[in-house]
Coordinates of C-alpha atoms in Angstrom, one line a residue:
M30 CA 3.9 -27.4 1.5
L31 CA 3.5 -24.5 -0.9
E32 CA 0.7 -26.4 -2.6
L33 CA -1.4 -25.8 0.5
N34 CA -1.5 -22.1 -0.2
R35 CA -3.9 -22.5 -3.2
Y36 CA -6.6 -23.2 -0.6
L37 CA -6.5 -19.5 0.3
E38 CA -9.0 -19.1 -2.6
I39 CA -11.6 -20.9 -0.5
P40 CA -13.8 -18.4 1.5
L41 CA -14.0 -18.7 5.3
P42 CA -17.2 -19.6 7.0
E43 CA -19.1 -16.4 7.9
D44 CA -18.8 -16.8 11.7
V45 CA -15.0 -17.2 11.4
E46 CA -14.8 -14.2 9.1
K47 CA -16.8 -12.0 11.5
A48 CA -14.8 -13.0 14.5
K49 CA -11.5 -12.5 12.6
W50 CA -12.2 -8.9 11.4
C51 CA -13.6 -7.7 14.7
G52 CA -10.4 -8.9 16.2
D53 CA -11.8 -11.7 18.4
F54 CA -9.0 -14.1 17.4
D55 CA -9.6 -16.4 20.4
R56 CA -13.2 -16.9 19.2
A57 CA -12.1 -17.4 15.6
L58 CA -9.6 -20.1 16.6
R59 CA -12.2 -21.8 18.8
L60 CA -14.7 -21.9 15.9
I61 CA -12.0 -23.3 13.6
H62 CA -11.1 -26.0 16.1
R63 CA -14.7 -27.0 16.5
K64 CA -15.4 -27.2 12.8
L65 CA -12.3 -29.3 12.2
S66 CA -13.1 -31.6 15.0
E67 CA -16.7 -32.2 13.8
G68 CA -15.4 -33.5 10.5
K69 CA -18.3 -32.3 8.4
L70 CA -16.6 -29.9 6.1
P71 CA -15.3 -30.9 2.7
F72 CA -11.6 -31.3 2.2
A73 CA -10.9 -27.9 0.6
A74 CA -12.7 -26.1 3.4
R75 CA -10.7 -28.0 6.1
K76 CA -7.5 -27.1 4.4
R77 CA -8.5 -23.4 4.3
L78 CA -9.3 -23.5 8.0
E79 CA -5.9 -25.1 8.7
L80 CA -4.2 -22.3 6.9
E81 CA -6.3 -19.7 8.7
E82 CA -5.1 -21.0 12.0
H83 CA -1.6 -19.8 11.0
I84 CA -2.9 -16.5 9.8
L85 CA -4.8 -15.8 13.0
R86 CA -1.8 -16.5 15.1
R87 CA 0.4 -14.3 12.9
L88 CA -1.9 -11.4 12.3
P89 CA -2.0 -9.7 15.7
L90 CA 1.8 -9.8 15.9
D91 CA 2.0 -7.3 13.1
Y92 CA -0.3 -4.7 14.8
R93 CA 1.2 -3.8 18.1
Y94 CA 0.1 -0.2 18.6
S95 CA -3.3 0.8 20.0
E96 CA -4.7 4.2 18.8
E97 CA -3.4 5.9 22.0
E98 CA 0.0 4.3 21.6
G99 CA 0.1 5.3 18.0
L100 CA -0.7 8.9 18.8
A101 CA 1.9 8.9 21.6
L102 CA 4.5 7.6 19.2
L103 CA 3.7 10.4 16.7
R104 CA 3.9 13.0 19.4
E105 CA 7.3 11.8 20.4
H106 CA 8.5 12.9 16.9
I107 CA 5.9 15.7 16.3
P108 CA 4.8 17.2 19.6
D109 CA 1.9 19.2 18.1
F110 CA 0.4 16.3 16.2
T111 CA -3.4 16.3 16.8
R112 CA -6.0 13.5 17.2
E113 CA -7.9 15.0 14.2
E114 CA -4.8 14.5 12.0
L115 CA -4.5 10.9 13.3
Q116 CA -8.1 10.3 12.3
E117 CA -7.6 11.7 8.9
L118 CA -4.5 9.4 8.3
E119 CA -6.6 6.4 9.4
D120 CA -9.5 7.3 7.1
S121 CA -7.4 8.1 4.1
G122 CA -5.6 4.7 4.4
A123 CA -2.2 6.2 5.2
I124 CA -2.2 4.1 8.4
D125 CA -2.7 0.4 8.2
W126 CA -4.9 -0.9 11.0
I127 CA -7.1 -3.8 12.1
Y128 CA -9.4 -4.4 15.0
I129 CA -8.1 -6.3 18.0
Q130 CA -10.9 -7.0 20.5
G131 CA -13.0 -4.4 18.7
K132 CA -10.5 -1.6 18.9
P133 CA -8.2 -0.3 16.2
H134 CA -4.6 -1.3 16.3
F135 CA -1.9 0.1 14.0
S136 CA 0.7 -1.8 12.0
S137 CA 4.0 -2.1 13.7
S138 CA 5.6 -0.2 10.8
F139 CA 2.9 2.5 10.5
Y140 CA 5.3 5.3 11.6
D141 CA 8.0 4.2 9.2
T142 CA 5.5 4.3 6.3
L143 CA 4.5 7.9 7.3
E144 CA 8.1 9.1 7.4
K145 CA 9.0 7.4 4.1
V146 CA 6.0 8.3 2.0
Y147 CA 4.7 11.6 3.3
P148 CA 7.2 14.4 3.1
D149 CA 5.2 16.7 5.4
I150 CA 5.4 14.1 8.2
A151 CA 9.2 13.7 7.7
R152 CA 9.7 17.5 7.7
R153 CA 7.7 18.0 10.8
A154 CA 9.7 15.2 12.5
G155 CA 12.9 17.1 11.6
L156 CA 14.2 14.7 9.0
P157 CA 16.1 15.8 6.0
P158 CA 14.4 15.3 2.6
A159 CA 15.0 11.8 1.2
E160 CA 16.2 13.3 -2.1
E161 CA 19.2 14.8 -0.2
S162 CA 20.5 11.4 1.0
K163 CA 23.8 10.1 -0.4
E164 CA 22.1 6.8 -1.4
R165 CA 19.3 8.6 -3.4
K166 CA 21.9 10.8 -5.1
L167 CA 23.9 7.8 -6.1
L168 CA 20.8 6.2 -7.5
Y169 CA 19.6 9.0 -9.6
D170 CA 23.1 10.0 -10.8
T171 CA 23.5 6.4 -11.9
V172 CA 20.1 6.4 -13.7
K173 CA 21.1 9.6 -15.5
K174 CA 24.5 8.2 -16.5
L175 CA 22.9 4.9 -17.6
E176 CA 20.5 6.6 -19.9
E177 CA 23.3 8.6 -21.4
T178 CA 25.7 5.7 -21.9
G179 CA 23.3 2.7 -22.3
S180 CA 24.6 0.5 -19.5
A181 CA 26.1 0.4 -16.0
A182 CA 27.4 -2.4 -13.9
C183 CA 28.6 -3.2 -10.4
R184 CA 30.6 -6.0 -8.9
I185 CA 29.4 -6.8 -5.5
R186 CA 30.7 -9.2 -2.8
L187 CA 28.3 -9.9 0.0
R188 CA 28.2 -12.0 3.1
A189 CA 24.8 -13.1 4.4
H190 CA 24.0 -14.4 7.9
L191 CA 21.1 -16.2 9.5
R192 CA 20.7 -17.4 13.1
V193 CA 17.9 -18.8 15.0
A194 CA 17.0 -16.7 18.0
D195 CA 18.1 -18.1 21.3
S196 CA 14.5 -18.4 22.5
A197 CA 13.6 -20.6 19.6
F198 CA 16.8 -22.8 19.4
R199 CA 16.4 -26.4 20.3
P200 CA 19.8 -28.1 20.9
G201 CA 20.4 -31.4 19.2
E202 CA 17.2 -31.3 17.1
P203 CA 17.3 -31.6 13.2
L204 CA 17.3 -28.1 11.7
L205 CA 16.9 -27.2 8.0
V206 CA 18.0 -23.7 7.0
H207 CA 17.8 -22.0 3.6
L208 CA 19.7 -18.8 2.7
P209 CA 19.0 -17.0 -0.7
I210 CA 21.9 -16.8 -3.1
P211 CA 22.2 -15.0 -6.5
A212 CA 20.9 -16.8 -9.7
P213 CA 21.9 -16.1 -13.3
A214 CA 19.5 -13.8 -15.1
V215 CA 19.6 -11.1 -17.8
N216 CA 20.9 -8.7 -15.2
M217 CA 23.0 -11.2 -13.2
E218 CA 26.3 -12.7 -14.3
N219 CA 29.7 -14.0 -13.1
I220 CA 28.2 -15.5 -10.0
Q221 CA 30.6 -17.1 -7.5
I222 CA 29.5 -18.9 -4.3
L223 CA 32.7 -18.4 -2.3
E224 CA 32.2 -19.8 1.2
C225 CA 29.4 -21.5 3.2
S226 CA 29.4 -22.2 6.9
P227 CA 28.8 -24.6 8.6
Q228 CA 29.6 -27.5 6.3
P229 CA 28.1 -29.5 4.7
A230 CA 26.0 -27.1 2.6
R231 CA 24.0 -27.8 -0.5
I232 CA 23.8 -25.2 -3.3
A233 CA 20.7 -25.3 -5.4
P234 CA 21.1 -25.4 -9.2
E235 CA 21.3 -22.1 -11.1
T236 CA 17.8 -22.9 -12.6
A237 CA 16.1 -22.9 -9.2
G238 CA 13.1 -20.5 -9.2
Q239 CA 14.1 -19.4 -5.7
R240 CA 17.8 -20.2 -5.4
T241 CA 19.3 -21.1 -2.0
V242 CA 22.1 -22.6 -0.1
S243 CA 20.8 -25.0 2.5
F244 CA 22.1 -26.5 5.7
S245 CA 20.8 -29.6 7.3
C246 CA 22.2 -30.3 10.8
A247 CA 21.4 -31.0 14.4
P248 CA 23.7 -28.6 16.3
Q249 CA 24.1 -28.7 20.1
E250 CA 25.0 -25.0 20.2
N251 CA 23.3 -22.3 18.2
P252 CA 25.3 -21.7 15.0
L253 CA 25.6 -18.7 12.7
F254 CA 24.7 -19.8 9.1
T255 CA 26.7 -17.9 6.6
V256 CA 27.2 -17.7 2.8
E257 CA 29.6 -15.4 1.0
Y258 CA 29.1 -14.7 -2.8
Q259 CA 30.2 -12.4 -5.5
Y260 CA 28.4 -11.4 -8.7
D261 CA 28.1 -8.7 -11.4
C262 CA 24.8 -6.9 -11.8
R263 CA 24.4 -5.1 -15.1
A264 CA 21.7 -2.7 -16.1
V265 CA 21.0 -1.9 -19.7
Y266 CA 18.9 1.0 -21.0
R267 CA 17.1 0.8 -24.3
P268 CA 14.7 3.5 -25.5
L269 CA 11.3 2.0 -26.0
D270 CA 9.1 2.9 -29.1
P271 CA 5.6 1.5 -29.2
E272 CA 5.6 1.9 -33.0
K273 CA 8.4 -0.8 -33.2
V274 CA 6.4 -3.4 -31.2
S275 CA 6.0 -6.6 -33.2
P276 CA 2.5 -7.7 -34.2
L277 CA 3.3 -11.2 -33.0
Q278 CA 3.7 -11.6 -29.3
P279 CA 4.5 -14.7 -27.2
D280 CA 2.0 -16.2 -24.8
F281 CA 4.4 -17.7 -22.1
D282 CA 4.1 -16.5 -18.5
T283 CA 0.6 -15.3 -19.1
Q284 CA -1.2 -17.9 -17.0
E285 CA -2.9 -17.6 -13.6
Q286 CA -1.1 -18.9 -10.5
A287 CA -3.3 -19.5 -7.5
P288 CA -3.9 -18.1 -5.1
H289 CA -2.5 -14.6 -5.8
I290 CA -2.0 -14.2 -9.6
R291 CA -5.7 -14.7 -10.4
F292 CA -7.9 -12.9 -13.0
T293 CA -10.7 -12.2 -10.5
P294 CA -13.7 -10.2 -11.5
F295 CA -12.1 -7.1 -10.0
I296 CA -8.7 -7.7 -11.7
R297 CA -10.5 -8.2 -15.1
A298 CA -12.6 -5.1 -14.5
L299 CA -9.5 -3.0 -13.6
C300 CA -7.5 -4.4 -16.5
K301 CA -10.4 -3.4 -18.9
E302 CA -10.8 0.0 -17.4
L303 CA -7.1 0.8 -17.6
S304 CA -6.7 -0.6 -21.1
A305 CA -9.5 1.6 -22.5
G306 CA -9.4 -0.2 -25.8
E307 CA -5.6 0.0 -26.2
I308 CA -4.1 -3.2 -27.7
N309 CA -0.4 -2.3 -28.1
P310 CA 1.3 -4.3 -25.3
L311 CA 4.0 -1.7 -24.6
K312 CA 1.4 1.0 -24.2
L313 CA -0.8 -1.3 -22.1
A314 CA 2.1 -2.2 -19.8
R315 CA 2.9 1.5 -19.3
K316 CA -0.8 2.1 -18.3
F317 CA -0.5 -0.6 -15.7
Y318 CA 2.8 0.8 -14.5
D319 CA 1.4 4.3 -14.2
Y320 CA -1.5 3.0 -12.1
C321 CA 0.8 1.1 -9.8
T322 CA 3.1 4.1 -9.4
T323 CA 0.8 7.2 -9.4
V324 CA -2.4 5.8 -7.9
V325 CA -1.2 3.0 -5.6
T326 CA 0.9 4.4 -2.8
Y327 CA 3.9 2.7 -1.1
A328 CA 3.3 1.3 2.4
F329 CA 5.2 -1.1 4.5
M330 CA 3.3 -4.3 4.9
R331 CA 2.4 -7.0 7.3
E332 CA 3.6 -10.5 6.5
Y333 CA 2.5 -11.7 3.1
A334 CA 1.5 -15.0 4.7
T335 CA -1.6 -13.2 6.2
L336 CA -2.8 -11.8 2.8
T337 CA -5.2 -14.0 0.8
Q338 CA -5.2 -12.1 -2.5
I339 CA -2.3 -9.7 -2.9
P340 CA -3.1 -8.0 -6.2
E341 CA -6.6 -7.3 -5.1
Y342 CA -5.3 -5.9 -1.8
A343 CA -3.2 -3.4 -3.7
G344 CA -5.9 -2.6 -6.3
L345 CA -8.7 -2.1 -3.8
G346 CA -6.7 -0.6 -1.0
L347 CA -4.5 1.5 -3.3
K348 CA -1.4 0.8 -1.2
G349 CA 1.4 -1.8 -0.8
D350 CA 5.1 -2.3 -0.6
C351 CA 7.5 -3.2 -3.4
G352 CA 6.3 -6.8 -3.7
V353 CA 2.6 -6.0 -3.5
Q354 CA 2.9 -3.3 -6.2
A355 CA 5.0 -5.6 -8.4
L356 CA 2.5 -8.4 -8.1
L357 CA -0.4 -6.1 -9.1
F358 CA 1.6 -5.0 -12.2
I359 CA 2.4 -8.7 -13.1
T360 CA -1.2 -9.8 -12.7
L361 CA -2.6 -6.9 -14.8
C362 CA 0.0 -7.7 -17.5
R363 CA -0.9 -11.4 -17.6
C364 CA -4.6 -10.6 -17.6
A365 CA -4.0 -8.5 -20.7
G366 CA -1.9 -11.3 -22.3
I367 CA 1.5 -9.7 -21.7
P368 CA 4.1 -12.1 -20.4
A369 CA 5.2 -11.0 -16.9
R370 CA 7.1 -12.6 -14.0
W371 CA 8.7 -11.9 -10.7
Q372 CA 12.3 -11.0 -9.7
S373 CA 13.5 -10.3 -6.2
G374 CA 16.3 -10.4 -3.7
L375 CA 18.3 -7.4 -2.4
Y376 CA 19.0 -3.8 -3.1
V377 CA 22.7 -3.2 -2.4
T378 CA 24.7 0.0 -2.3
P379 CA 27.7 1.2 -0.2
Y380 CA 25.1 2.8 2.1
D381 CA 22.6 0.0 2.7
V382 CA 21.5 -3.5 2.0
G383 CA 17.8 -4.3 2.1
C384 CA 15.1 -6.6 0.7
H385 CA 13.4 -5.7 -2.6
D386 CA 11.0 -7.0 -5.2
W387 CA 10.3 -5.9 -8.7
A388 CA 8.8 -7.2 -12.0
M389 CA 9.8 -8.3 -15.5
F390 CA 7.6 -8.2 -18.6
Y391 CA 8.1 -9.3 -22.2
V392 CA 7.4 -7.3 -25.3
A393 CA 8.7 -8.4 -28.7
P394 CA 11.1 -7.4 -30.3
Y395 CA 12.6 -5.9 -27.1
G396 CA 12.5 -9.1 -25.1
W397 CA 12.4 -9.1 -21.3
L398 CA 12.1 -5.7 -19.7
F399 CA 11.9 -4.5 -16.1
A400 CA 9.4 -2.6 -14.1
D401 CA 10.0 -1.4 -10.6
P402 CA 6.8 0.2 -9.4
S403 CA 8.3 0.9 -5.9
F404 CA 11.2 2.9 -7.2
G405 CA 9.2 4.4 -10.0
G406 CA 6.5 5.5 -7.5
S407 CA 9.1 7.1 -5.2
A408 CA 10.5 9.0 -8.2
Y409 CA 7.0 10.1 -9.1
R410 CA 6.2 11.4 -5.6
S411 CA 9.4 13.4 -5.6
G412 CA 8.8 15.0 -9.0
N413 CA 11.7 13.1 -10.7
K414 CA 10.3 12.4 -14.2
L415 CA 13.5 10.8 -15.4
G416 CA 13.4 8.2 -12.6
H417 CA 9.7 7.6 -13.0
D418 CA 10.2 6.9 -16.7
H419 CA 13.4 4.9 -16.2
Y420 CA 11.9 2.2 -14.0
F421 CA 9.5 1.3 -16.7
G422 CA 11.7 -0.8 -18.9
S423 CA 15.0 -0.6 -17.0
L424 CA 16.6 -1.1 -13.6
D425 CA 19.8 0.1 -11.9
P426 CA 22.9 -2.1 -11.3
F427 CA 22.4 -2.3 -7.5
R428 CA 20.4 -5.6 -7.3
M429 CA 21.0 -9.1 -6.1
A430 CA 18.4 -11.3 -7.8
A431 CA 17.9 -14.7 -6.1
N432 CA 14.2 -15.3 -7.1
S433 CA 12.8 -15.5 -10.6
Q434 CA 9.5 -17.1 -9.5
F435 CA 6.8 -16.1 -7.1
Q436 CA 5.6 -18.7 -4.6
W437 CA 8.1 -21.4 -5.6
E438 CA 9.4 -24.4 -3.8
F439 CA 13.0 -24.6 -2.5
D440 CA 15.5 -27.2 -3.6
P441 CA 15.6 -29.2 -1.3
P442 CA 12.0 -28.5 -0.4
K443 CA 10.8 -27.5 3.1
A444 CA 8.4 -29.8 4.9
Q445 CA 6.8 -27.2 7.1
L446 CA 5.0 -23.9 6.3
R447 CA 7.4 -21.1 5.5
A448 CA 7.5 -17.7 7.3
D449 CA 7.0 -16.2 3.8
P450 CA 5.4 -18.7 1.5
T451 CA 5.6 -16.3 -1.5
D452 CA 9.2 -15.1 -1.7
N453 CA 12.7 -15.5 -0.1
Q454 CA 15.0 -12.6 0.7
R455 CA 16.1 -13.2 4.2
G456 CA 16.1 -17.0 4.7
E457 CA 14.0 -19.7 6.3
A458 CA 14.5 -22.3 8.9
E459 CA 12.4 -25.3 10.3
Y460 CA 12.4 -28.1 12.7
P461 CA 10.7 -31.4 11.8
D462 CA 7.5 -30.3 13.5
R463 CA 7.2 -26.6 12.6
G464 CA 8.7 -23.8 10.5
L465 CA 10.2 -20.8 12.4
A466 CA 8.4 -17.4 12.3
R467 CA 10.1 -14.2 11.2
E468 CA 10.6 -13.1 14.8
E469 CA 12.5 -16.3 15.6
L470 CA 15.2 -15.6 13.0
E471 CA 17.9 -13.1 13.0
E472 CA 19.3 -12.1 9.6
S473 CA 22.1 -9.6 8.6
W474 CA 24.3 -8.7 5.6
E475 CA 27.9 -7.6 5.4
L476 CA 29.0 -5.8 2.3
V477 CA 32.5 -7.1 1.7
S478 CA 33.2 -5.1 -1.5
W479 CA 31.4 -2.9 -4.0
E480 CA 32.8 -1.4 -7.2
E481 CA 31.5 0.0 -10.5
I482 CA 32.9 -2.0 -13.5
P483 CA 32.9 -1.3 -17.2

């Protein structure tokens, strides 16, 4: 089913596009159904409209606040917040919004973005500075120690759960569930899959681009799907010197990958502008990283399944979450002939477990290096130069990497469209006739043990 997503490159008919972006989703769906029933469109255009049906049903779910409701939410936390301030946040792009029935509606996570990214908002809401949190202190203390000693590692044991929401559970019907599990990589070793429930469970090979444990069953009662695993995550710091870069560089992982990793006219123009005649691949990658961390601003995102061209979304809108920023970096690197690829899974500390994406790029003689524009951008915004520099080339040891490929098929493959067709951090589930949406799945993680190791 992932092959269908390449048809996102096909433009929509103008009338569908107009109805979509003024927020008349009923009209847009009606137009799509009419065009499909007439049978006049070429195959590629029909497939694009079939995908758009899913996008149109998903899109309004991610924008639940009207302007008035958004202002009311802000005033719950900041009583003196003004309508003029709200307008400025909208116009500056700090608030993600779309039209629904001709009126602006805010992203469901707009307030979380404001608190996370804009210190003045957090201060006025009475929140302590992010830099004072125990998790942030652990992170930057570890980064400092890592650069002093050259390496740092953690042994992590985690239990992941996934359950179908009661409202979506269908007793006795065949159900296929995938949960992400760690995969061997340059920063992942000593992986053990300790327990899976219910049985039987199928563990994908270590070479899987998006590694999972899968469950195929037809339960009468709604089960909890669980996998417990242990692994070592090791981060290595190596000072990078552009003068030591080899004149011969490889050309693997430099190709386009439709529909998102594409060298569109805009991406080519941005790559050329940022390169400014530079040919050293390490210096080039740093220019791309600096753009993704100092110009593009972090923002929580709607579902990736509703985005037709993720790197352009970031480069033109100058905002995006960890995956959007990472994908822009990867695409710029590939456009410049620098091998780059995806890595993602979880960020795990004693204080929190959450989904995260980052990038890898290859420069000889150093080999595969890391870039985390999200963490690097956060360090930049807080004035932490050490952290900003560190996340170009290196990581921290607090990762669980399950995915080494972007937009990759599972093993065994899904038959229905995925909730997230690009990546897998939480898990997926499907019945024979449809895949389950994100709101129909309940995921959680339980940190069993966490320790620093030599």
